[in-house]
CSV table of C-alpha atoms in Angstrom, one decimal:
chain,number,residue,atom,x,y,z
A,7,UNK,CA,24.0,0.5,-5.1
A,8,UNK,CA,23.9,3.8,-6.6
A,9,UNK,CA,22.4,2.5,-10.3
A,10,UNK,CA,20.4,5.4,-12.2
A,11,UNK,CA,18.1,3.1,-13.6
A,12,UNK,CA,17.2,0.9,-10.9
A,13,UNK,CA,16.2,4.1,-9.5
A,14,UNK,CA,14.4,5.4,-12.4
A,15,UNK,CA,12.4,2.2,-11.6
A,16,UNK,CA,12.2,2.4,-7.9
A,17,UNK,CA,12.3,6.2,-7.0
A,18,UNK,CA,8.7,6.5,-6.3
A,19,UNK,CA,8.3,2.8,-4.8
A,20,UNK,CA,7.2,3.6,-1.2
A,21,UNK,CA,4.7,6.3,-2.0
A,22,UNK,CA,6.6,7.7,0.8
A,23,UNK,CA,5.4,10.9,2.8
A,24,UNK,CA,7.5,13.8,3.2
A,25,UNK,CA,8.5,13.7,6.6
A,26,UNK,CA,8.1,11.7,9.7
A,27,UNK,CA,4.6,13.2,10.5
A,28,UNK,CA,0.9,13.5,10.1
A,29,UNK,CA,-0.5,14.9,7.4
A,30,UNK,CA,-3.7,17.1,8.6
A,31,UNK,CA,-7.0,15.2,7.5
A,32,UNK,CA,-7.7,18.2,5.4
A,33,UNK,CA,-4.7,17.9,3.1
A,34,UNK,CA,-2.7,21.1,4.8
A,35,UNK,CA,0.6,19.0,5.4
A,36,UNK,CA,2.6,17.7,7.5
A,37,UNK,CA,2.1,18.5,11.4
A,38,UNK,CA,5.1,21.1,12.6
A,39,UNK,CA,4.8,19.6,16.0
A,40,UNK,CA,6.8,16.2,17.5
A,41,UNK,CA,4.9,13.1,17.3
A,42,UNK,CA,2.0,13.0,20.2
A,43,UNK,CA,-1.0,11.2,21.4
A,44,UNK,CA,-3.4,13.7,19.9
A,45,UNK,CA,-6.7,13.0,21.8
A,46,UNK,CA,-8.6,15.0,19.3
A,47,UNK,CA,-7.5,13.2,16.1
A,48,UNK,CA,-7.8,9.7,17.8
A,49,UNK,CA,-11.6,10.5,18.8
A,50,UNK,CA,-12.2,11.5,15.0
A,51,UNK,CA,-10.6,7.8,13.9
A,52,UNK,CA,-12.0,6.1,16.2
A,53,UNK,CA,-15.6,7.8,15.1
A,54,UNK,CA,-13.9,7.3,11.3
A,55,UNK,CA,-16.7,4.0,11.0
A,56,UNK,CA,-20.0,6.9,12.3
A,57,UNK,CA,-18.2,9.3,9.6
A,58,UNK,CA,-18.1,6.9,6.5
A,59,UNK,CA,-22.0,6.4,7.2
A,60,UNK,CA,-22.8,10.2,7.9
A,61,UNK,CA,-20.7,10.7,4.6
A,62,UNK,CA,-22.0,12.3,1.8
A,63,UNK,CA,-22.6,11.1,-1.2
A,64,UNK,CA,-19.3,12.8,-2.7
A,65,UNK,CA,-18.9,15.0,-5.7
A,66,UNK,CA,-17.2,12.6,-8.7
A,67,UNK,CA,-15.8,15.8,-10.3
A,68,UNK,CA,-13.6,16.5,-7.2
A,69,UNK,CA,-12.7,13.4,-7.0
A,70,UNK,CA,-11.2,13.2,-10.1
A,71,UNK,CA,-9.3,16.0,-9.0
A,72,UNK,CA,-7.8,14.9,-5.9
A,73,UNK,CA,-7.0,11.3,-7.7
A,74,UNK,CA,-4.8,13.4,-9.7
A,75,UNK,CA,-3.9,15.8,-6.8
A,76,UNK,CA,-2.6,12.3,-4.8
A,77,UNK,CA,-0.7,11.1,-8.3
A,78,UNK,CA,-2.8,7.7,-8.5
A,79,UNK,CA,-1.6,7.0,-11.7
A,80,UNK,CA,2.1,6.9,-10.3
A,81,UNK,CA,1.1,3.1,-9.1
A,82,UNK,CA,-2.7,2.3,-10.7
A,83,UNK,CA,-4.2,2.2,-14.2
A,84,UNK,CA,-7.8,2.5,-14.6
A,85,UNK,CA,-7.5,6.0,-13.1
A,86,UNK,CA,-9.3,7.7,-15.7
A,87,UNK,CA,-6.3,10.0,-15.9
A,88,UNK,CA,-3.2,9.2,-18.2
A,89,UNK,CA,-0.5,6.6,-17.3
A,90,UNK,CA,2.2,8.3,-14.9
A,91,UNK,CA,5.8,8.6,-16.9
A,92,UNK,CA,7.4,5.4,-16.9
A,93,UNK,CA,10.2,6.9,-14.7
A,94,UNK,CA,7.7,8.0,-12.0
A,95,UNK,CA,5.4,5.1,-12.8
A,96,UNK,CA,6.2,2.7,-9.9
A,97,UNK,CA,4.4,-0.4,-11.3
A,98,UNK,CA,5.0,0.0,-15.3
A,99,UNK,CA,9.3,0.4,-14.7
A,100,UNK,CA,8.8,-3.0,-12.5
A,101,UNK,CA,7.1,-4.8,-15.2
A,102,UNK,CA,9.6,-3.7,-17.7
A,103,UNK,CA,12.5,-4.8,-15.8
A,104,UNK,CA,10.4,-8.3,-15.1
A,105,UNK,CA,9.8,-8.4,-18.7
A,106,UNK,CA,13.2,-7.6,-20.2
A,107,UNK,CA,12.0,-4.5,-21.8
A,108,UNK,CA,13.9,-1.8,-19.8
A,109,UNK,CA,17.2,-0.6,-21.7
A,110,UNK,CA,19.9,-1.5,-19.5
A,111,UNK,CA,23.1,-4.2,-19.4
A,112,UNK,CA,22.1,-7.8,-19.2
A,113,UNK,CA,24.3,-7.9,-16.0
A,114,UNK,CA,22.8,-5.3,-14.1
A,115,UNK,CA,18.8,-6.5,-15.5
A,116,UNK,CA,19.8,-10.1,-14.1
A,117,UNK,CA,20.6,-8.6,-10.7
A,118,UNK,CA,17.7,-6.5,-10.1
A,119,UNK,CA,15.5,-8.8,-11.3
A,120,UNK,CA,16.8,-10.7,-8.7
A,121,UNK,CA,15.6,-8.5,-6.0
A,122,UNK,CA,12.7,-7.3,-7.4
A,123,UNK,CA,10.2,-8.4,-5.6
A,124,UNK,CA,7.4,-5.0,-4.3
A,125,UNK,CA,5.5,-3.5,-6.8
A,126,UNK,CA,5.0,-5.6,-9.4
A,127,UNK,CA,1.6,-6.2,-10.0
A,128,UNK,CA,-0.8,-3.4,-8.2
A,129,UNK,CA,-5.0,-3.9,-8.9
A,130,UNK,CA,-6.4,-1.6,-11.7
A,131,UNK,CA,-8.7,0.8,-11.0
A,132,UNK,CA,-10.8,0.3,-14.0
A,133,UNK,CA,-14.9,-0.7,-13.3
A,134,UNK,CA,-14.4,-0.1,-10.0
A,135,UNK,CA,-18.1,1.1,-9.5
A,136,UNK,CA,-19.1,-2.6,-11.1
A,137,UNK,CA,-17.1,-4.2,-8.1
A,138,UNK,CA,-16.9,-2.5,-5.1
A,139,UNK,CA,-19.0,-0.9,-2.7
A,140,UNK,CA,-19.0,2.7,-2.4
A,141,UNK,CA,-19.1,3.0,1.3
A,142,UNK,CA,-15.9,0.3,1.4
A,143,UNK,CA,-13.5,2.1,-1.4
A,144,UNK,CA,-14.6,5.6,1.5
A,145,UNK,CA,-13.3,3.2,4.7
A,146,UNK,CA,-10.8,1.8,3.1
A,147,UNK,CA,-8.8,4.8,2.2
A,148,UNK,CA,-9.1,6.4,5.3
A,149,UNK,CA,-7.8,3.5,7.1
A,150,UNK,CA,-5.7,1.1,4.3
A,151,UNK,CA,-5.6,-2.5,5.6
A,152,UNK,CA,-4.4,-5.4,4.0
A,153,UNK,CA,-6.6,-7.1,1.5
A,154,UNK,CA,-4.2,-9.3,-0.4
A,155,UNK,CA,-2.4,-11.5,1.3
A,156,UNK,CA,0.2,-12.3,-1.5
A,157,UNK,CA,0.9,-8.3,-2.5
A,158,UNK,CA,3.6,-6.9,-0.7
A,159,UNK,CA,3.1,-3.9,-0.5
A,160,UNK,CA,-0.5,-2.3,1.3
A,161,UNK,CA,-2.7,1.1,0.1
A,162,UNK,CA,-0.4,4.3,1.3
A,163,UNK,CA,-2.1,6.2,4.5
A,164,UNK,CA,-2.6,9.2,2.6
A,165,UNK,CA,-3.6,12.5,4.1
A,166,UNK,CA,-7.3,12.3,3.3
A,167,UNK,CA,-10.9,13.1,5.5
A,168,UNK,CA,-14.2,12.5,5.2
A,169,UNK,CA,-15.5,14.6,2.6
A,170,UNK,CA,-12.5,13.8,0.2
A,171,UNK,CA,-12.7,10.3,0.6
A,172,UNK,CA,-16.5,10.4,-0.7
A,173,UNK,CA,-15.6,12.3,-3.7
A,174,UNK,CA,-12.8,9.9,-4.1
A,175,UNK,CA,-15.3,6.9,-3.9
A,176,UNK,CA,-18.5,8.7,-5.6
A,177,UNK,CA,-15.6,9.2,-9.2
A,178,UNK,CA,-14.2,5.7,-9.0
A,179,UNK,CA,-17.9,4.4,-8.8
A,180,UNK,CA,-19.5,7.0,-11.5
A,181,UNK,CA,-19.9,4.4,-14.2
A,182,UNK,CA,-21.3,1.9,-12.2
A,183,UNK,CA,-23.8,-0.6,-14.2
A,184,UNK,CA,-26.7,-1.2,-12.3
A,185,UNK,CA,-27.6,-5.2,-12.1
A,186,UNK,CA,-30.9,-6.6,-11.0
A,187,UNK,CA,-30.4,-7.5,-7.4
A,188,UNK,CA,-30.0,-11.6,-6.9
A,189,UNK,CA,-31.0,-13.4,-4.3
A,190,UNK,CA,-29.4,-16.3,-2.7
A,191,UNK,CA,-32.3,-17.2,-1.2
A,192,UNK,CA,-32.1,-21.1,-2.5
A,193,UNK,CA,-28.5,-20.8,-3.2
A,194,UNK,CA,-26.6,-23.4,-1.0
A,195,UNK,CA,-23.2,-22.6,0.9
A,196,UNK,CA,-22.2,-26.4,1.3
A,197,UNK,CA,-22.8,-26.7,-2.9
A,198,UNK,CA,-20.9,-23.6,-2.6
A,199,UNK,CA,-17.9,-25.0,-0.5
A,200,UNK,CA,-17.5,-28.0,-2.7
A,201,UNK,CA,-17.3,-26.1,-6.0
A,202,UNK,CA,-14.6,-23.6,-4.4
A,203,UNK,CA,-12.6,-26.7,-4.1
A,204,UNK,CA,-13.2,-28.1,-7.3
A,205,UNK,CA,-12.5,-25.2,-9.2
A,206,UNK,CA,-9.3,-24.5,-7.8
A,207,UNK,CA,-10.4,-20.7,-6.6
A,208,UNK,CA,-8.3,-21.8,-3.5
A,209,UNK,CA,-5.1,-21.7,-5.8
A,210,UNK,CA,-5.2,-17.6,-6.2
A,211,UNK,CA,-7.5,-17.0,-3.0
A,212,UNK,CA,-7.3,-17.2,1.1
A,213,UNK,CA,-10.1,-17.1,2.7
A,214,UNK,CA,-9.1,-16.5,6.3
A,215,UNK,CA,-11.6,-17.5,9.2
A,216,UNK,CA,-12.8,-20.6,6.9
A,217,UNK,CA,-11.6,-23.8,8.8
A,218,UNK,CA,-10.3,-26.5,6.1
A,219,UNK,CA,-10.4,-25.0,2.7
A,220,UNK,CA,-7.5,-25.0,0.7
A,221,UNK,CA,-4.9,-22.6,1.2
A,222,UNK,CA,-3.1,-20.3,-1.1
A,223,UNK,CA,-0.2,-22.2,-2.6
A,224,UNK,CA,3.2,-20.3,-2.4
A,225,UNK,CA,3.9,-17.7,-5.5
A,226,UNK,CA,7.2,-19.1,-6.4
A,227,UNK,CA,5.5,-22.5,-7.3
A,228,UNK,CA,3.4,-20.3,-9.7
A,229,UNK,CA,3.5,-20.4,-13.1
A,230,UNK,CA,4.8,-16.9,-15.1
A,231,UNK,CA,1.7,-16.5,-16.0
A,232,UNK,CA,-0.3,-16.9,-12.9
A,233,UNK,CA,2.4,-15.0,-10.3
A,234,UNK,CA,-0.3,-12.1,-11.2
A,235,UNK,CA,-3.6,-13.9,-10.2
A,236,UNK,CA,-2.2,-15.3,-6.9
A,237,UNK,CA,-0.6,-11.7,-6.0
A,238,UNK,CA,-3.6,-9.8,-6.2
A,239,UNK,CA,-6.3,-12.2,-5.5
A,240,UNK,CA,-8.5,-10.7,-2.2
A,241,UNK,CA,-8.6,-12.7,1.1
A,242,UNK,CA,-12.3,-13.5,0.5
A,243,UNK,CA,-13.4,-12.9,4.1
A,244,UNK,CA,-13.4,-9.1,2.8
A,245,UNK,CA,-15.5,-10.1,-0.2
A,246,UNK,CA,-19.1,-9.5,1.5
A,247,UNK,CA,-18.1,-5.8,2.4
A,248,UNK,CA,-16.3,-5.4,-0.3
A,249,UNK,CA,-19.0,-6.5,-2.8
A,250,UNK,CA,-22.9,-6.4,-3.6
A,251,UNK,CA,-24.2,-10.4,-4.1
A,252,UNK,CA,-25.5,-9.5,-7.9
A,253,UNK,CA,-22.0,-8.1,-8.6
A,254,UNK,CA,-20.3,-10.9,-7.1
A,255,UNK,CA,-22.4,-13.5,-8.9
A,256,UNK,CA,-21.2,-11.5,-12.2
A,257,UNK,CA,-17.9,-11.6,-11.6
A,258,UNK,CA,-17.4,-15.4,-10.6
A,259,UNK,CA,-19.5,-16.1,-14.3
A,260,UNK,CA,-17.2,-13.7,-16.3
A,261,UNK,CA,-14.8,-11.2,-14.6
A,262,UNK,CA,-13.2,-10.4,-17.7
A,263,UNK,CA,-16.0,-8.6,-19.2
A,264,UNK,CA,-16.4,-6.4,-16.0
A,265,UNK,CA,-12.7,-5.6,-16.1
A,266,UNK,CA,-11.0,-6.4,-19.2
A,267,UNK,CA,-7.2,-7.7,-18.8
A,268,UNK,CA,-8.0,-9.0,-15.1
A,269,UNK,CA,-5.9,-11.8,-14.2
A,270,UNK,CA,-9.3,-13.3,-12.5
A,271,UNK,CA,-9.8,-16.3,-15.0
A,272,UNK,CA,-13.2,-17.0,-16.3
A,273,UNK,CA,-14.2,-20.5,-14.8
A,274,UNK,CA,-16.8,-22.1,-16.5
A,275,UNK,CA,-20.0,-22.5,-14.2
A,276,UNK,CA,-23.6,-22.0,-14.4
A,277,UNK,CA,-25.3,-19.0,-13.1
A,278,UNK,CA,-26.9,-21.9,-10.5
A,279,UNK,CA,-23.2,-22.8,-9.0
A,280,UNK,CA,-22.5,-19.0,-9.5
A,281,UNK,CA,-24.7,-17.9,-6.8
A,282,UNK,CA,-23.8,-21.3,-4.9
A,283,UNK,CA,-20.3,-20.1,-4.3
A,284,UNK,CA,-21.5,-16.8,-3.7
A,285,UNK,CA,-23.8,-18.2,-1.1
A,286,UNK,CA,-20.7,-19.8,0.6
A,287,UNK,CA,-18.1,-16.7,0.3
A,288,UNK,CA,-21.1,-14.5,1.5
A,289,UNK,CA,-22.5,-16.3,4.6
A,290,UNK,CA,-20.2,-18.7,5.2
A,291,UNK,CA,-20.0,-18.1,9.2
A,292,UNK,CA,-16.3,-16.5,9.8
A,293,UNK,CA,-14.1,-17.3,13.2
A,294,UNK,CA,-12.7,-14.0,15.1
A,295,UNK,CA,-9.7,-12.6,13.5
A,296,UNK,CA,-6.3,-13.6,15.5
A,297,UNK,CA,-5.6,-10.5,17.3
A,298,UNK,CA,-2.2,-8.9,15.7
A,299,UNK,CA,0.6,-7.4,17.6
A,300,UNK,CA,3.6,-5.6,16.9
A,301,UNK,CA,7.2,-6.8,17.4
A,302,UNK,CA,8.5,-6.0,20.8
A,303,UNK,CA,10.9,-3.1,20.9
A,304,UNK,CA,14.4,-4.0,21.0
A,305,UNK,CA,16.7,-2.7,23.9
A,306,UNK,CA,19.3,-0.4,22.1
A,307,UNK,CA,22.8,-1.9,21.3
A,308,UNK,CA,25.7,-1.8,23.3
A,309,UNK,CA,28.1,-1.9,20.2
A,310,UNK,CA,29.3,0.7,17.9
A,311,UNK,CA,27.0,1.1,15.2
A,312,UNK,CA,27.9,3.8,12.3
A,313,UNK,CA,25.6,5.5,9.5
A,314,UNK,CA,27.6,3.1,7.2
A,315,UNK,CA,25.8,0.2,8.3
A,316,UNK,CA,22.3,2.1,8.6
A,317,UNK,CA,22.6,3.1,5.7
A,318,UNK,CA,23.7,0.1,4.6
A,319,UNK,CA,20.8,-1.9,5.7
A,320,UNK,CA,18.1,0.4,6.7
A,321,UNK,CA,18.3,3.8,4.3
A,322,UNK,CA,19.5,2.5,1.3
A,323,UNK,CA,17.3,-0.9,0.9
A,324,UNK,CA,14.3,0.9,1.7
A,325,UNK,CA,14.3,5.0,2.5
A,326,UNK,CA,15.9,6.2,-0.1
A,327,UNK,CA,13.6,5.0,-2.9
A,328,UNK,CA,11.4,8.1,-1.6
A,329,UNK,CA,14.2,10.2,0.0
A,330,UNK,CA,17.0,11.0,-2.2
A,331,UNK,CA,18.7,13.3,-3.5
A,332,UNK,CA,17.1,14.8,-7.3
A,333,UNK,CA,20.2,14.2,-8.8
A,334,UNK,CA,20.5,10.6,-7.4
A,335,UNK,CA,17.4,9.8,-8.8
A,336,UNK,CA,17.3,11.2,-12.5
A,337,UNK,CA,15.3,14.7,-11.5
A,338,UNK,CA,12.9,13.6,-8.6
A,339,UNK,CA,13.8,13.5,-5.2
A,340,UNK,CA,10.8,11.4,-4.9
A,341,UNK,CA,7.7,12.3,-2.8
A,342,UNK,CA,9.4,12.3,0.4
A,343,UNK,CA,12.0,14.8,-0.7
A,344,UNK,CA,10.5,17.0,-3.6
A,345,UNK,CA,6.7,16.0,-3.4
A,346,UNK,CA,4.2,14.0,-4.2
A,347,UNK,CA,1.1,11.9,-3.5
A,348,UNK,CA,-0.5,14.6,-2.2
A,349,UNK,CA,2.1,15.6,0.0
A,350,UNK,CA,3.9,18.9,-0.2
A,351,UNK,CA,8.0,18.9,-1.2
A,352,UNK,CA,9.9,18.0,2.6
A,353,UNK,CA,13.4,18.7,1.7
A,354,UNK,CA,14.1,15.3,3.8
A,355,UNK,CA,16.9,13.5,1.3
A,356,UNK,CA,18.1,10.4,3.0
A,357,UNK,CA,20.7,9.6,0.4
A,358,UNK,CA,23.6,11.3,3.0
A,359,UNK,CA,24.3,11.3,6.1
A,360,UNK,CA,24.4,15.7,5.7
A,361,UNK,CA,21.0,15.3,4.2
A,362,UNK,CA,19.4,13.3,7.0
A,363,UNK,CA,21.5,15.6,9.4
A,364,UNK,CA,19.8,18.3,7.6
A,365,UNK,CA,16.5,17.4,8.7
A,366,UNK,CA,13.0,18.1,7.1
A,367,UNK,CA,11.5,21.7,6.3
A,368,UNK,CA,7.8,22.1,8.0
A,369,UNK,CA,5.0,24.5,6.9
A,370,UNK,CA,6.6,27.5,8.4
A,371,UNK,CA,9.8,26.9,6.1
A,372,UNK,CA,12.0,25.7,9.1
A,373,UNK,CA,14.4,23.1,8.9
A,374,UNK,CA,13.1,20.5,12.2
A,375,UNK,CA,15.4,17.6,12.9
A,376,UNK,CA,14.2,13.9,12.6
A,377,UNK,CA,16.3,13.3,15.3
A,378,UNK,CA,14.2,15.7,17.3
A,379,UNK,CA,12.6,13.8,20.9
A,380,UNK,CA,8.7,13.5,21.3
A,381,UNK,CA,6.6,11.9,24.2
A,382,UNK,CA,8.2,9.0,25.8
A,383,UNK,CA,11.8,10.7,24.6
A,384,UNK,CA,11.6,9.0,21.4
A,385,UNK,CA,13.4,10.6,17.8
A,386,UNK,CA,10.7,11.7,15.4
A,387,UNK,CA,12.7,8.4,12.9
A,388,UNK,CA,12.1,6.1,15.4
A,389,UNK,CA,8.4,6.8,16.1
A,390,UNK,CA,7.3,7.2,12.6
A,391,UNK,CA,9.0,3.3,11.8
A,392,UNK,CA,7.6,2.1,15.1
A,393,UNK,CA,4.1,3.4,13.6
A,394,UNK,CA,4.3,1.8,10.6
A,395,UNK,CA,4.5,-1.5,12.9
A,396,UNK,CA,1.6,-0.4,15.1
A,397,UNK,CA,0.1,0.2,11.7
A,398,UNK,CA,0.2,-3.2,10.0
A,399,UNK,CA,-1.2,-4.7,13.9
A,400,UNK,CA,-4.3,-2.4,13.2
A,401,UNK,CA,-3.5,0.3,15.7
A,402,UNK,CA,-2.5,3.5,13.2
A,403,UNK,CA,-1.7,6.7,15.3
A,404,UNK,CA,-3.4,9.7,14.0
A,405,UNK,CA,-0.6,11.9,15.4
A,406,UNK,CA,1.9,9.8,13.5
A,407,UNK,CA,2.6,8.5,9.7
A,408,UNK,CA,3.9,5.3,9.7
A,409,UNK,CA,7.3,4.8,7.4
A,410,UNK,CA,7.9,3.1,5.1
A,411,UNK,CA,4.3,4.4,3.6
A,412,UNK,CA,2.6,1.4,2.4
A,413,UNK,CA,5.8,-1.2,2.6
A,414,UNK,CA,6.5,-3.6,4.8
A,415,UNK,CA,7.3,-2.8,8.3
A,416,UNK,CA,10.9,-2.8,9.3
A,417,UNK,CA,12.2,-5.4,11.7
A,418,UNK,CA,12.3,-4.5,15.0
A,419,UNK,CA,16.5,-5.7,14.3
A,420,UNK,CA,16.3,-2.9,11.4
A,421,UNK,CA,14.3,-0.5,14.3
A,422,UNK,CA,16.9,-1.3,16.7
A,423,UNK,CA,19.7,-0.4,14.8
A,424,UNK,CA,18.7,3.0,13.5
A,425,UNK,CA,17.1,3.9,17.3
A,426,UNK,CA,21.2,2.8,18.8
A,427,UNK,CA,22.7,4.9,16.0
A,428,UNK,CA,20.8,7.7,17.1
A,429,UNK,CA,21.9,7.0,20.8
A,430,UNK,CA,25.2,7.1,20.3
A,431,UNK,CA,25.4,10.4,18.7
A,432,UNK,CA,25.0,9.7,14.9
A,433,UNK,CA,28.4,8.7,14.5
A,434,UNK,CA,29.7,8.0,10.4
C-alpha cells in the first residue's frame, strides 16, 4: 500500500539502522566489513556488566547532546528537548490516527487503524531520575531487553559505549529528588502478596518468576482508556533493579505526582501497605528465568519465490517503514535510508527491487551489496534478521545489528522466504 500518509505516520517506526551492520561502540558507523564473530567486540559485551560498574559517573551536558544526536524525541516525550515533527514523530502520528485527529479519508483512517498496532503508546522520559536507577537506564541501553511484556515494540540497539551511555543516564537522572531512604525492615511480603491481589495491580502488571499471582489480562479486553496502562506497565521482576525501595514506595502512594499524565493510577493505600507491597515486589524470591531460544532456521524452498511476494510480505509490511525511497515517504527516507538515530545516511532504500539491488554505501563511500556472503556463506540480509532473532533470545551479536531495530523479530517463514529469494538469484 503505497499511502503518503500512513507513511507520514509510519516512516520512522522501526528506528531502523542504516544498513545490515554494527555500528562501532564509539558512534563512527556502520562496520565496512561482512558480518563476523568479532572476538574483540564479544569480550567487551560480555565485560559490558564490569563496564557499567567501572562507569563514570557521566557528564549530563553531553548527554543531553547525544539524546538529541540519537533523535529521542522521534519516539519519547519527556526528553527535555522539543517534540520531534509529527511526521517524523513515530508515537504522536499513531495516536492521531488512534484518535481520529489525523486529516485523512474516513476510508483509509478505518483501515489503518485497523492495522495499527506498534507504536502506540512508548514510556515518557519525564522524572526519570525520580524512578529509575542510574546504573540500570547505563545497562539497559547498551543491551535493550524487553521490559514490558504488552509493548510491542523493545528499546532500539543503538550504536552507543560506555562512556556515552553514562552521560546518557547521568542527564535523564539530573533532577533527581532525593527521598529519605525507607526501610522495609517490618514491611511484610505475604501482607504484600494479598494487597497486589486485591488491588488489581495484576490487571496492568506481570510479574514473571512469581508462582500464582494473577496474570496480565489480554489488551483487547481492555477498556479505551486502560489499553495505555496494560501496554506499558513493567514485568515487575525488573522492578528491584530497576528502582530504589523509597522511590518505589512513592510511586505505588502517588505516581502521578512523580510523573504527571502516567497512566499508572493512584490506588488508595497507606504508606503501611505501601511498603508492604513493596516488600513483596522487592524480595519476593524469583524462580530461574525459562531459557529463550531462537526459531530454528528453515531449509530454503524448493519453489519459485519472486521479489513480488518478498516484498509483498517481508519489505513492504515491515522494511520499508525505515528504507524507502524520500519521495515515497514525504521527504525522509527514514533512518535506514537518509539517517537518523544516530546513524549516518546508508543509501539502503528497500522500496524497489533496483534500490535493494543497489545495495548500501559504507564509510568509504562504496556501494556494498546486502546480498554480499559472510561466515557460514550467509547474505549480509539474512544474518542481520537472523540477529534480530538471536537478539530477542538474549544472545545479540556485537558484529551484527539485528533488523528490524527494536520490532518484532521476523518469522523464521518470513526468514526463509527472503534467504530462498536470494538463492535463486533474486528473481522479480
Amino acid at each position: 500500500m503505497r499511502a503518503r500518509p500512513l507513511l507520514a505516520a509510519l516512516v520512522a517506526l522501526a528506528s531502523g539502522a542504516a544498513a545490515c551492520t554494527s555500528e562501532d561502540p564509539r558512534g563512527t558507523g556502520p562496520a565496512a566489513t561482512p558480518p563476523a564473530q568479532d572476538g574483540g567486540a564479544a569480550a567487551a559485551i560480555a565485560a559490558a556488566p564490569a563496564a557499567i560498574a567501572a562507569a563514570p559517573a557521566g557528564d549530563p551536558e553531553r548527554g543531553q547532546r547525544l539524546v538529541a544526536e540519537h533523535q529521542c524525541n522521534r519516539c519519547h516525550d519527556g526528553t527535555g528537548h522539543a517534540p520531534a515533527p509529527r511526521d517524523a514523530h513515530c508515537v504522536q502520528c499513531h495516536q492521531d490516527i488512534a484518535a481520529g485527529r489525523f486529516q485523512a479519508p474516513a476510508a483509509a483512517m478505518k483501515r489503518w487503524n485497523e492495522n495499527l498496532v506498534l507504536l502506540r503508546d512508548v514510556p515518557s522520559l519525564a522524572a526519570a531520575g525520580d524512578r529509575l536507577r542510574r546504573d540500570w537506564i547505563r545497562g539497559f541501553l547498551l543491551e535493550p531487553h524487553d521490559v514490558r511484556p504488552r509493548l510491542h515494540a523493545t528499546m532500539p540497539r543503538l550504536a552507543l559505549g560506555p562512556e556515552q551511555v553514562s552521560d546518557i543516564a547521568a542527564y535523564l537522572t539530573r533532577d533527581r529528588r532525593e527521598r529519605p531512604s525507607v526501610s522495609l525492615e517490618g514491611a511484610s511480603a505475604a501482607r504484600g502478596r494479598a494487597l497486589y491481589e486485591a488491588k488489581g495491580c495484576g490487571t496492568c502488571h506481570a510479574f514473571t518468576g512469581v508462582t500464582g499471582v494473577t496474570a496480565v489480562a489480554p489488551v483487547k479486553a481492555m477498556e479505551k482508556e486502560t489499553r495505555a496502562a496494560v501496554a506499558l506497565a513493567p514485568d515487575l521482576r525488573v522492578a528491584r533493579d530497576r528502582i530504589e525501595p523509597a522511590d518505589l514506595v512513592a510511586w505505588v502512594l502517588d505516581p502521578g505526582a512523580i510523573k504527571p499524565g502516567t497512566p499508572m493510577p493512584q490506588v488508595p493505600m497507606s504508606p503501611a501497605e505501601a511498603r508492604d507491597i513493596a516488600a513483596f515486589v522487592m524480595t519476593e524470591p524469583l524462580a530461574p528465568r525459562a531459557p529463550a531460544s531462537a526459531p530454528e532456521r528453515l531449509p530454503v524452498l524448493s519453489r519459485r519465490v519472486t521479489y513480488e511476494e518478498v516484498d509483498r510480505r517481508v519489505f513492504r509490511v515491515t522494511c520499508r517503514h525505515c528504507h524507502s525511497e524520500p519521495d515515497y515517504a514525504l521527504g525522509d527516507g527514514g533512518p535506514g535510508n537518509t539517517g537518523g538515530f544516530g546513524f549516518k545516511a546508508r543509501g539502503l532504500n528497500l522500496a524497489a527491487y533496483e534500490g535493494i539491488a543497489a545495495g548500501y554505501v559504507d564509510d568509504q563511500g562504496e556501494r556494498r551489496s546486502v546480498f554480499a556472503r559472510g561466515p557460514g556463506g550467509v547474505p549480509r540480509l539474512v544474518a542481520a534478521l537472523l540477529s534480530r532473532q538471536a537478539e530477542e533470545a538474549g544472545r545479540a551479536d556485537p558484529a551484527v545489528r539485528g533488523m528490524p531495530l527494536g520490532l518484532p523479530a521476523l518469522g523464521a517463514e518470513e526468514i526463509q522466504l527472503v534467504e530462498s529469494w536470494i538463492a535463486q538469484g533474486r528473481p522479480q
